[in-house]
């Protein structure tokens, strides 16, 4: 099975960086709407990846979905913007780590 080249992941890595920046801003401003948009863009970029390895694509989509779902896990720290952003940053970090592992294994 062929591995995607690093260019395959550039848009996703850019979306990850954007999400991290927006989430960080949310923690200081208390406004979550731009973060929500950035997380949605992250989902779209992950779904659009053209990968020949369906299990890797499924894994990345699941990690991306976890980033989105973290907004709604109120039992983990409550519903404040700070708590939501913190949960999402944690999940985005897991996705970023996995994408970078895939890129470095090529």
Short mmCIF file of C-alpha atoms in Angstrom, two decimals:
data_model
loop_
_atom_site.label_atom_id
_atom_site.label_comp_id
_atom_site.label_asym_id
_atom_site.label_seq_id
_atom_site.Cartn_x
_atom_site.Cartn_y
_atom_site.Cartn_z
CA UNK A 1 0.00 0.00 0.00
CA UNK A 2 1.47 3.35 -1.00
CA UNK A 3 1.95 6.06 1.58
CA UNK A 4 0.72 9.57 0.88
CA UNK A 5 3.43 12.19 0.50
CA UNK A 6 3.80 15.11 2.89
CA UNK A 7 1.88 17.40 0.51
CA UNK A 8 -1.22 15.28 1.13
CA UNK A 9 -1.25 16.46 4.73
CA UNK A 10 -0.31 20.13 4.22
CA UNK A 11 -3.91 21.43 4.17
CA UNK A 12 -4.77 19.34 7.23
CA UNK A 13 -1.69 20.50 9.15
CA UNK A 14 -2.59 24.10 8.27
CA UNK A 15 -6.14 23.49 9.55
CA UNK A 16 -4.69 21.98 12.75
CA UNK A 17 -2.51 25.06 13.32
CA UNK A 18 -5.48 27.33 12.67
CA UNK A 19 -7.64 25.38 15.12
CA UNK A 20 -4.94 25.56 17.80
CA UNK A 21 -4.61 29.32 17.31
CA UNK A 22 -8.37 29.90 17.42
CA UNK A 23 -8.76 27.70 20.50
CA UNK A 24 -5.96 29.56 22.23
CA UNK A 25 -7.68 32.86 21.37
CA UNK A 26 -10.96 31.48 22.75
CA UNK A 27 -9.29 30.78 26.07
CA UNK A 28 -8.30 34.43 26.38
CA UNK A 29 -11.33 36.13 24.79
CA UNK A 30 -14.14 33.86 25.97
CA UNK A 31 -15.57 33.73 22.42
CA UNK A 32 -15.83 30.25 20.93
CA UNK A 33 -17.45 30.90 17.52
CA UNK A 34 -14.19 31.16 15.52
CA UNK A 35 -12.92 28.02 17.25
CA UNK A 36 -16.07 26.17 16.27
CA UNK A 37 -15.54 27.22 12.64
CA UNK A 38 -11.90 26.13 12.78
CA UNK A 39 -12.87 22.73 14.22
CA UNK A 40 -15.46 22.29 11.47
CA UNK A 41 -12.79 23.11 8.85
CA UNK A 42 -10.58 20.48 10.49
CA UNK A 43 -13.33 17.88 10.04
CA UNK A 44 -13.78 18.83 6.38
CA UNK A 45 -10.04 18.69 5.63
CA UNK A 46 -9.76 15.27 7.26
CA UNK A 47 -12.70 13.88 5.30
CA UNK A 48 -11.24 15.22 2.03
CA UNK A 49 -7.87 13.52 2.44
CA UNK A 50 -7.18 11.18 -0.41
CA UNK A 51 -5.52 8.22 1.23
CA UNK A 52 -5.06 4.74 -0.18
CA UNK A 53 -5.04 3.26 3.32
CA UNK A 54 -8.68 3.11 4.49
CA UNK A 55 -7.79 2.19 8.07
CA UNK A 56 -5.50 5.23 8.41
CA UNK A 57 -8.18 7.47 6.91
CA UNK A 58 -10.76 6.05 9.32
CA UNK A 59 -8.38 6.61 12.25
CA UNK A 60 -7.71 10.22 11.27
CA UNK A 61 -11.42 10.91 10.75
CA UNK A 62 -12.16 9.45 14.20
CA UNK A 63 -9.48 11.65 15.79
CA UNK A 64 -10.87 14.68 13.96
CA UNK A 65 -14.39 13.84 15.11
CA UNK A 66 -13.08 13.64 18.68
CA UNK A 67 -11.82 17.22 18.32
CA UNK A 68 -15.36 18.29 17.39
CA UNK A 69 -17.07 16.14 20.03
CA UNK A 70 -14.87 17.58 22.78
CA UNK A 71 -17.00 20.73 22.65
CA UNK A 72 -19.96 18.77 23.97
CA UNK A 73 -18.39 16.64 26.71
CA UNK A 74 -19.63 18.80 29.56
CA UNK A 75 -18.98 16.09 32.14
CA UNK A 76 -15.25 16.71 31.56
CA UNK A 77 -14.78 20.11 33.14
CA UNK A 78 -18.05 21.87 32.42
CA UNK A 79 -19.43 24.11 29.70
CA UNK A 80 -17.28 27.22 30.07
CA UNK A 81 -15.44 28.42 26.96
CA UNK A 82 -12.18 27.82 28.81
CA UNK A 83 -13.11 24.19 29.56
CA UNK A 84 -14.34 23.54 26.01
CA UNK A 85 -11.24 25.06 24.45
CA UNK A 86 -8.99 23.06 26.77
CA UNK A 87 -10.66 19.77 25.85
CA UNK A 88 -10.50 20.61 22.15
CA UNK A 89 -6.83 21.63 22.32
CA UNK A 90 -6.05 18.27 23.91
CA UNK A 91 -7.85 16.39 21.11
CA UNK A 92 -6.34 18.53 18.34
CA UNK A 93 -2.93 17.72 19.81
CA UNK A 94 -3.62 13.99 19.50
CA UNK A 95 -4.63 14.42 15.86
CA UNK A 96 -1.56 16.55 15.14
CA UNK A 97 0.75 13.99 16.76
CA UNK A 98 -0.71 11.16 14.66
CA UNK A 99 -0.49 13.12 11.40
CA UNK A 100 3.13 14.01 12.11
CA UNK A 101 3.90 10.34 12.88
CA UNK A 102 2.43 9.35 9.52
CA UNK A 103 4.40 12.07 7.72
CA UNK A 104 7.68 11.08 9.38
CA UNK A 105 7.23 7.39 8.57
CA UNK A 106 7.33 8.02 4.84
#
